[in-house]
Amino acid sequence: MNRRKFLGAIGAAGLTITGAGKVLAGEKPVMGAAVKDVEGLPDSYAVLFDSNICIGCRQCEMGCQQENQLPEPDVDFHDPRIFEQTRRTDWKTYTLINQYDDEAPGVGWLYRKTQCMHCLEPACAHSCFVKAFSKRQDGAVVYDRKVCVGCRYCMMACPFNIPAYEYHIALDPLVTKCTFCEHRLLDGREPACVEVCPVRAMEFGTRTEMLNLARRRILDNPDMYVDHIYGEHEMGGTNWLYLSPVPFPEIGMRMDLGTTPAGNYTSGALGGVPIITAFWPVLLVGAYAIARRKDKIAREERDQYVSRMIAQAGPEVGRKLAERLSKAQELDQAAIEEEVRKALAEAAAKTESEEAH
Amino acid sequence: MTNQHNEHPWEVKSPWITPFNVVAALIVLVGIYLTYLRFTGGLAAVTNLDDNYPWGIWISFDLLCGVALAAGGYTTAAACYVFGIKKYHAAVRPAVLTAFLGYALVVFALHYDVGQPWRLAYPIFVQQGTTSVLFEVGLCVFLYVTVLFLEFLPAPLERLGIKRVRNIMIKLTLVLTVFGVILSTMHQSSLGALYLILPSKMHPLWYSTHLPIYFFVSSMFAGLSMVIFESTLSHRWYHNRMDKSHLEGTPHVTFGFAKAAAWIMAGYFFIKFFGVVLNNNWAYLNTFYGMIFSIEMLGFVALPAFLYIKGVKTRNIKLIRWTAVLTVFGIIFNRFNVSLVAYNYHLPSEMKYFPALAEIGVTIFVITIGLIVFKFIATRTPIFYELPEYKGSH
């Protein structure tokens, strides 16, 4: 092992230990129970979207469609009527622009782009039972179409409602979402949507650079921005970051998601698995042993009782009683007592009649 | 119901053309057509699912309710074999058979719901997503179906006269039962834990970090009530296939299970109540969702618990049987509330999901297959009676 390889190995091990490596592609996943605080991937790629700059031209949508060879859209990319409704991602739309002001469609001043946020701790990756989603070290949350079963739990889990599904496909439907142009990231190139934006509403760089840029913009123009970088901490942090001139809920971004990474919500429950596996047999076999012992003691007490009866009332009555009791063995205690009472009454009656003779 | 019993229940023959068989055949035909639609037109052809509602009634009913209502298997087996309450013995075989079929049908129904059903075993054999709650559910259900199959196996083996294997299986009873309880604890609770990862989409009245515990505890009385409910139906249809010990054991089961269910429901009511207290959810009670929550808790938990107790105290078997039906409906109501009412509660009503007719059709088809297979097995193997040579030997 040469020096470089050695340092690489140390680095990989370190990443796993910090917990950020849990759902990273190629890393050994850590059980949900072992979720640690997320340090983030400071050197991974990130994009900063600025709602102050976006003009709603939808060039990014077109660029995405061409780059990823998506189907033709239902409504032309130049048709402003699209803004009459608020849209979400679907199987032919990885990214889209919505308008959030009260102006006429397409001539407003408040637009926001939607696409996968590329979470640091993605809910989709944590929820996938076949690891079809994974977080790459360069920041992209990627999808492996070759293992996806199509259970759609990722769609349930995603707090940003991003993954969509090919409901119309009969035999091999897939989950679809923005890939961060993963093929371009490998060459260090920015995603297609960023590249085609005519007004540079998006900047591309490392996550640290983008956070610093965002902070600088807020500090330099405090009147233009809400003092919040969306995605810095939301759901444990994302690789897509947002700036807005208005409170984020007004551009359709929830402020109540919290800063807890999705995986932390399930780690407690998953942590119960080893406890149950290890301790339930103890409890259950213990209960079994107690029940067995109780039966044994009951049997012993019964036998003692029978022999005492035999000693007291003579062998004939004792034999009958033992017979009845063994017949009643299957029944419960009440039935046994009933049998005992019957046998005793009979014995008493017999003694009485003998005395009378 | 008479107390007469058939001395030779294994000799009963049933005719082919019965109202049940005719209706079942029609439903199966419709089901086959819907299956064709599903696998030629995709989920869009038969369901109302969309990107905001990736899970519909095939998950809410077929998976969540199916598994909860099949809990009779582990509760009955545990009561009889672990806790040693031998008077419940007569209930074990019907309960284990129902549970086995219930789980098998859950797996069958999932083939309709997932996009690529031939990959359904991938999470177990190809790539394990160990951070996923669904992985735990999948693994446990896979193992538990196997356990239930082994627990059920003695019945057909007795019928076929394969004594040696049958005796080995009987020896394994305790091990299988304990294993079954462990697996049930884990996946019953995990079904609730599925919703833990999406707090932002769930109504606070149903979302709690204790969801797994709620699901596990409610599965217990769901299973017990289902055993009572099924035995009611079985006594109506299969009375002449039951032997003396089964008929004599049934009242023990009905009263004993009713008492146990009431006791567990009382506990469940209070842990749910403390859930409201701990999360400070009082304000939500006075809303539409609060009303649904209150109906669930008062009408489908507190009321049946009370009725069960009343039924036990007054030896009113009829009341207990109707209460079992009420409890089963309550479980369905709860699982639907969690997975469809609480989920996406913030979406405007026009974006909400309501199942398509074809979707409901597939669910009815799946239930019908269950009834047909149950009938097929129950009329051919010693489920409600013991064969003479095995009497009292398990």
Short mmCIF file of N, CA and C in Angstrom, two decimals, chain A residues 197-310:
data_model
loop_
_atom_site.label_atom_id
_atom_site.label_comp_id
_atom_site.label_asym_id
_atom_site.label_seq_id
_atom_site.Cartn_x
_atom_site.Cartn_y
_atom_site.Cartn_z
N CYS A 197 -29.12 29.07 -18.23
CA CYS A 197 -29.86 30.20 -17.64
C CYS A 197 -29.29 31.52 -18.19
N PRO A 198 -30.14 32.33 -18.87
CA PRO A 198 -29.63 33.54 -19.51
C PRO A 198 -29.33 34.66 -18.53
N VAL A 199 -29.87 34.58 -17.31
CA VAL A 199 -29.66 35.67 -16.34
C VAL A 199 -28.80 35.25 -15.16
N ARG A 200 -28.24 34.04 -15.22
CA ARG A 200 -27.42 33.51 -14.12
C ARG A 200 -28.19 33.55 -12.79
N ALA A 201 -29.41 33.03 -12.81
CA ALA A 201 -30.17 32.94 -11.56
C ALA A 201 -29.60 31.84 -10.68
N MET A 202 -28.74 31.03 -11.27
CA MET A 202 -28.12 29.95 -10.50
C MET A 202 -26.61 30.06 -10.59
N GLU A 203 -25.94 29.79 -9.47
CA GLU A 203 -24.48 29.71 -9.46
C GLU A 203 -24.09 28.30 -9.07
N PHE A 204 -22.94 27.88 -9.58
CA PHE A 204 -22.48 26.51 -9.37
C PHE A 204 -21.10 26.52 -8.74
N GLY A 205 -20.89 25.70 -7.72
CA GLY A 205 -19.56 25.62 -7.09
C GLY A 205 -19.59 24.58 -5.98
N THR A 206 -18.66 24.65 -5.05
CA THR A 206 -18.73 23.73 -3.92
C THR A 206 -19.78 24.25 -2.94
N ARG A 207 -20.20 23.37 -2.05
CA ARG A 207 -21.25 23.77 -1.11
C ARG A 207 -20.76 24.92 -0.23
N THR A 208 -19.50 24.86 0.19
CA THR A 208 -18.95 25.93 1.01
C THR A 208 -18.95 27.25 0.25
N GLU A 209 -18.52 27.20 -1.01
CA GLU A 209 -18.50 28.41 -1.83
C GLU A 209 -19.90 29.00 -1.99
N MET A 210 -20.87 28.12 -2.23
CA MET A 210 -22.24 28.61 -2.46
C MET A 210 -22.84 29.21 -1.19
N LEU A 211 -22.54 28.59 -0.04
CA LEU A 211 -23.04 29.15 1.21
C LEU A 211 -22.42 30.53 1.46
N ASN A 212 -21.12 30.64 1.18
CA ASN A 212 -20.46 31.93 1.37
C ASN A 212 -21.02 32.99 0.42
N LEU A 213 -21.25 32.56 -0.83
CA LEU A 213 -21.82 33.49 -1.81
C LEU A 213 -23.20 33.98 -1.35
N ALA A 214 -23.99 33.03 -0.86
CA ALA A 214 -25.33 33.37 -0.40
C ALA A 214 -25.27 34.36 0.76
N ARG A 215 -24.37 34.08 1.70
CA ARG A 215 -24.24 34.97 2.86
C ARG A 215 -23.83 36.37 2.40
N ARG A 216 -22.90 36.41 1.44
CA ARG A 216 -22.43 37.70 0.95
C ARG A 216 -23.58 38.49 0.31
N ARG A 217 -24.40 37.78 -0.48
CA ARG A 217 -25.52 38.49 -1.13
C ARG A 217 -26.48 39.06 -0.09
N ILE A 218 -26.76 38.27 0.93
CA ILE A 218 -27.69 38.75 1.96
C ILE A 218 -27.09 39.96 2.69
N LEU A 219 -25.79 39.85 3.02
CA LEU A 219 -25.15 40.94 3.75
C LEU A 219 -25.05 42.21 2.91
N ASP A 220 -24.74 42.02 1.62
CA ASP A 220 -24.57 43.19 0.74
C ASP A 220 -25.89 43.87 0.43
N ASN A 221 -26.98 43.06 0.35
CA ASN A 221 -28.29 43.63 -0.02
C ASN A 221 -29.36 43.19 0.97
N PRO A 222 -29.24 43.62 2.22
CA PRO A 222 -30.17 43.12 3.24
C PRO A 222 -31.63 43.45 2.93
N ASP A 223 -31.89 44.48 2.14
CA ASP A 223 -33.28 44.81 1.83
C ASP A 223 -33.88 43.88 0.78
N MET A 224 -32.99 43.27 0.00
CA MET A 224 -33.50 42.44 -1.11
C MET A 224 -33.79 41.01 -0.69
N TYR A 225 -33.20 40.58 0.43
CA TYR A 225 -33.30 39.16 0.77
C TYR A 225 -33.88 38.93 2.15
N VAL A 226 -34.60 37.82 2.26
CA VAL A 226 -34.95 37.28 3.57
C VAL A 226 -33.66 36.69 4.15
N ASP A 227 -33.43 36.90 5.43
CA ASP A 227 -32.16 36.46 6.02
C ASP A 227 -32.18 34.97 6.32
N HIS A 228 -32.20 34.20 5.26
CA HIS A 228 -32.23 32.74 5.44
C HIS A 228 -31.73 32.09 4.17
N ILE A 229 -30.85 31.12 4.31
CA ILE A 229 -30.41 30.35 3.14
C ILE A 229 -31.14 29.02 3.21
N TYR A 230 -32.12 28.86 2.32
CA TYR A 230 -32.92 27.63 2.37
C TYR A 230 -32.07 26.47 1.86
N GLY A 231 -31.99 25.44 2.67
CA GLY A 231 -31.19 24.28 2.28
C GLY A 231 -29.89 24.18 3.06
N GLU A 232 -29.55 25.25 3.78
CA GLU A 232 -28.33 25.16 4.59
C GLU A 232 -28.53 24.10 5.68
N HIS A 233 -29.70 24.14 6.31
CA HIS A 233 -29.95 23.20 7.40
C HIS A 233 -31.22 22.36 7.21
N GLU A 234 -32.09 22.75 6.27
CA GLU A 234 -33.37 22.05 6.13
C GLU A 234 -33.14 20.54 5.93
N MET A 235 -33.83 19.74 6.70
CA MET A 235 -33.72 18.27 6.62
C MET A 235 -32.26 17.81 6.68
N GLY A 236 -31.45 18.52 7.45
CA GLY A 236 -30.05 18.14 7.57
C GLY A 236 -29.16 18.76 6.52
N GLY A 237 -29.74 19.60 5.66
CA GLY A 237 -28.94 20.30 4.64
C GLY A 237 -29.10 19.68 3.27
N THR A 238 -29.02 20.55 2.24
CA THR A 238 -29.17 20.08 0.86
C THR A 238 -28.06 20.66 0.00
N ASN A 239 -27.86 20.07 -1.18
CA ASN A 239 -26.85 20.60 -2.08
C ASN A 239 -27.41 21.65 -3.03
N TRP A 240 -28.71 21.85 -3.03
CA TRP A 240 -29.31 22.97 -3.74
C TRP A 240 -29.74 23.97 -2.68
N LEU A 241 -29.33 25.20 -2.87
CA LEU A 241 -29.59 26.24 -1.88
C LEU A 241 -30.41 27.35 -2.52
N TYR A 242 -31.21 28.03 -1.71
CA TYR A 242 -32.13 29.03 -2.25
C TYR A 242 -32.04 30.35 -1.50
N LEU A 243 -32.14 31.42 -2.26
CA LEU A 243 -32.32 32.75 -1.69
C LEU A 243 -33.64 33.29 -2.17
N SER A 244 -34.30 34.10 -1.31
CA SER A 244 -35.61 34.60 -1.70
C SER A 244 -35.81 36.03 -1.19
N PRO A 245 -36.54 36.84 -1.97
CA PRO A 245 -36.87 38.19 -1.50
C PRO A 245 -38.06 38.19 -0.54
N VAL A 246 -38.80 37.10 -0.50
CA VAL A 246 -40.00 37.03 0.35
C VAL A 246 -39.86 35.81 1.25
N PRO A 247 -40.61 35.78 2.36
CA PRO A 247 -40.55 34.58 3.21
C PRO A 247 -40.76 33.31 2.37
N PHE A 248 -39.99 32.28 2.67
CA PHE A 248 -39.97 31.10 1.81
C PHE A 248 -41.33 30.43 1.59
N PRO A 249 -42.21 30.39 2.59
CA PRO A 249 -43.51 29.77 2.31
C PRO A 249 -44.24 30.45 1.15
N GLU A 250 -43.94 31.73 0.91
CA GLU A 250 -44.62 32.43 -0.19
C GLU A 250 -44.13 31.98 -1.55
N ILE A 251 -42.99 31.32 -1.61
CA ILE A 251 -42.58 30.71 -2.88
C ILE A 251 -42.64 29.17 -2.77
N GLY A 252 -43.59 28.74 -1.95
CA GLY A 252 -43.91 27.30 -1.89
C GLY A 252 -42.86 26.44 -1.22
N MET A 253 -42.06 27.04 -0.32
CA MET A 253 -41.06 26.23 0.37
C MET A 253 -41.36 26.20 1.86
N ARG A 254 -41.57 25.00 2.38
CA ARG A 254 -42.00 24.87 3.77
C ARG A 254 -40.86 25.21 4.72
N MET A 255 -41.22 26.01 5.72
CA MET A 255 -40.22 26.37 6.73
C MET A 255 -40.35 25.47 7.97
N ASP A 256 -41.31 24.56 7.94
CA ASP A 256 -41.55 23.73 9.13
C ASP A 256 -40.99 22.32 8.98
N LEU A 257 -40.07 22.13 8.04
CA LEU A 257 -39.53 20.78 7.85
C LEU A 257 -38.55 20.40 8.95
N GLY A 258 -37.96 21.41 9.57
CA GLY A 258 -37.00 21.12 10.62
C GLY A 258 -35.62 20.82 10.04
N THR A 259 -34.67 20.65 10.92
CA THR A 259 -33.28 20.46 10.49
C THR A 259 -32.81 19.03 10.71
N THR A 260 -33.72 18.16 11.15
CA THR A 260 -33.34 16.77 11.40
C THR A 260 -33.24 16.00 10.09
N PRO A 261 -32.13 15.32 9.84
CA PRO A 261 -32.05 14.49 8.64
C PRO A 261 -33.10 13.39 8.70
N ALA A 262 -33.66 13.03 7.54
CA ALA A 262 -34.78 12.09 7.51
C ALA A 262 -34.46 10.78 8.22
N GLY A 263 -33.23 10.31 8.05
CA GLY A 263 -32.87 9.02 8.64
C GLY A 263 -33.00 8.98 10.15
N ASN A 264 -32.83 10.16 10.79
CA ASN A 264 -32.91 10.19 12.25
C ASN A 264 -34.32 9.87 12.76
N TYR A 265 -35.33 10.10 11.94
CA TYR A 265 -36.69 9.83 12.38
C TYR A 265 -36.95 8.34 12.53
N THR A 266 -36.21 7.52 11.79
CA THR A 266 -36.48 6.08 11.86
C THR A 266 -35.41 5.32 12.63
N SER A 267 -34.32 6.02 12.98
CA SER A 267 -33.21 5.27 13.59
C SER A 267 -33.62 4.65 14.93
N GLY A 268 -34.48 5.35 15.69
CA GLY A 268 -34.92 4.82 16.97
C GLY A 268 -35.67 3.52 16.79
N ALA A 269 -36.61 3.53 15.82
CA ALA A 269 -37.42 2.34 15.59
C ALA A 269 -36.55 1.19 15.09
N LEU A 270 -35.63 1.50 14.17
CA LEU A 270 -34.76 0.43 13.66
C LEU A 270 -33.83 -0.08 14.76
N GLY A 271 -33.50 0.82 15.70
CA GLY A 271 -32.65 0.41 16.81
C GLY A 271 -33.34 -0.61 17.70
N GLY A 272 -34.68 -0.67 17.63
CA GLY A 272 -35.41 -1.65 18.43
C GLY A 272 -35.25 -3.07 17.94
N VAL A 273 -34.85 -3.20 16.68
CA VAL A 273 -34.77 -4.55 16.09
C VAL A 273 -33.86 -5.49 16.88
N PRO A 274 -32.60 -5.11 17.10
CA PRO A 274 -31.73 -6.02 17.85
C PRO A 274 -32.23 -6.28 19.28
N ILE A 275 -32.85 -5.25 19.88
CA ILE A 275 -33.37 -5.42 21.24
C ILE A 275 -34.44 -6.51 21.27
N ILE A 276 -35.38 -6.39 20.32
CA ILE A 276 -36.47 -7.36 20.27
C ILE A 276 -35.92 -8.75 19.96
N THR A 277 -35.03 -8.81 18.96
CA THR A 277 -34.48 -10.11 18.57
C THR A 277 -33.77 -10.78 19.74
N ALA A 278 -33.06 -9.97 20.52
CA ALA A 278 -32.29 -10.56 21.60
C ALA A 278 -33.12 -10.83 22.84
N PHE A 279 -34.06 -9.94 23.14
CA PHE A 279 -34.72 -10.07 24.44
C PHE A 279 -36.06 -10.79 24.41
N TRP A 280 -36.75 -10.76 23.28
CA TRP A 280 -38.05 -11.45 23.22
C TRP A 280 -37.93 -12.95 23.56
N PRO A 281 -36.91 -13.65 23.03
CA PRO A 281 -36.80 -15.07 23.41
C PRO A 281 -36.67 -15.24 24.91
N VAL A 282 -35.96 -14.32 25.57
CA VAL A 282 -35.81 -14.41 27.02
C VAL A 282 -37.17 -14.32 27.69
N LEU A 283 -37.94 -13.30 27.30
CA LEU A 283 -39.27 -13.10 27.89
C LEU A 283 -40.18 -14.29 27.60
N LEU A 284 -40.21 -14.70 26.32
CA LEU A 284 -41.18 -15.70 25.91
C LEU A 284 -40.85 -17.07 26.49
N VAL A 285 -39.59 -17.46 26.41
CA VAL A 285 -39.22 -18.75 26.98
C VAL A 285 -39.41 -18.71 28.49
N GLY A 286 -39.15 -17.55 29.09
CA GLY A 286 -39.40 -17.39 30.51
C GLY A 286 -40.87 -17.61 30.84
N ALA A 287 -41.75 -16.98 30.06
CA ALA A 287 -43.19 -17.15 30.27
C ALA A 287 -43.58 -18.62 30.11
N TYR A 288 -42.97 -19.25 29.09
CA TYR A 288 -43.24 -20.67 28.85
C TYR A 288 -42.83 -21.51 30.07
N ALA A 289 -41.63 -21.20 30.60
CA ALA A 289 -41.14 -21.97 31.74
C ALA A 289 -42.04 -21.77 32.96
N ILE A 290 -42.50 -20.52 33.16
CA ILE A 290 -43.38 -20.25 34.30
C ILE A 290 -44.69 -21.03 34.16
N ALA A 291 -45.24 -21.02 32.93
CA ALA A 291 -46.49 -21.74 32.71
C ALA A 291 -46.30 -23.24 32.96
N ARG A 292 -45.18 -23.78 32.46
CA ARG A 292 -44.89 -25.20 32.66
C ARG A 292 -44.78 -25.54 34.14
N ARG A 293 -44.06 -24.67 34.87
CA ARG A 293 -43.83 -24.92 36.29
C ARG A 293 -45.14 -24.86 37.08
N LYS A 294 -45.98 -23.91 36.67
CA LYS A 294 -47.28 -23.78 37.33
C LYS A 294 -48.07 -25.08 37.15
N ASP A 295 -48.06 -25.61 35.92
CA ASP A 295 -48.76 -26.87 35.64
C ASP A 295 -48.19 -28.00 36.48
N LYS A 296 -46.86 -28.02 36.58
CA LYS A 296 -46.19 -29.10 37.31
C LYS A 296 -46.60 -29.07 38.79
N ILE A 297 -46.57 -27.85 39.35
CA ILE A 297 -46.93 -27.72 40.76
C ILE A 297 -48.38 -28.12 40.98
N ALA A 298 -49.25 -27.72 40.06
CA ALA A 298 -50.67 -28.08 40.17
C ALA A 298 -50.82 -29.60 40.16
N ARG A 299 -50.03 -30.24 39.27
CA ARG A 299 -50.10 -31.70 39.17
C ARG A 299 -49.63 -32.35 40.47
N GLU A 300 -48.52 -31.83 41.01
CA GLU A 300 -47.99 -32.38 42.25
C GLU A 300 -48.99 -32.22 43.39
N GLU A 301 -49.59 -31.04 43.48
CA GLU A 301 -50.55 -30.79 44.56
C GLU A 301 -51.74 -31.73 44.43
N ARG A 302 -52.12 -31.96 43.17
CA ARG A 302 -53.25 -32.87 42.94
C ARG A 302 -52.90 -34.28 43.41
N ASP A 303 -51.70 -34.72 43.02
CA ASP A 303 -51.29 -36.08 43.41
C ASP A 303 -51.24 -36.22 44.94
N GLN A 304 -50.70 -35.19 45.58
CA GLN A 304 -50.63 -35.21 47.05
C GLN A 304 -52.03 -35.31 47.63
N TYR A 305 -52.94 -34.53 47.04
CA TYR A 305 -54.31 -34.50 47.51
C TYR A 305 -54.94 -35.88 47.38
N VAL A 306 -54.70 -36.51 46.23
CA VAL A 306 -55.27 -37.82 45.98
C VAL A 306 -54.75 -38.83 47.00
N SER A 307 -53.42 -38.78 47.22
CA SER A 307 -52.89 -39.78 48.16
C SER A 307 -53.39 -39.54 49.57
N ARG A 308 -53.61 -38.24 49.90
CA ARG A 308 -54.15 -37.95 51.22
C ARG A 308 -55.57 -38.50 51.33
N MET A 309 -56.34 -38.31 50.25
CA MET A 309 -57.72 -38.83 50.23
C MET A 309 -57.74 -40.34 50.38
N ILE A 310 -56.80 -41.00 49.66
CA ILE A 310 -56.74 -42.45 49.72
C ILE A 310 -56.48 -42.88 51.17
#
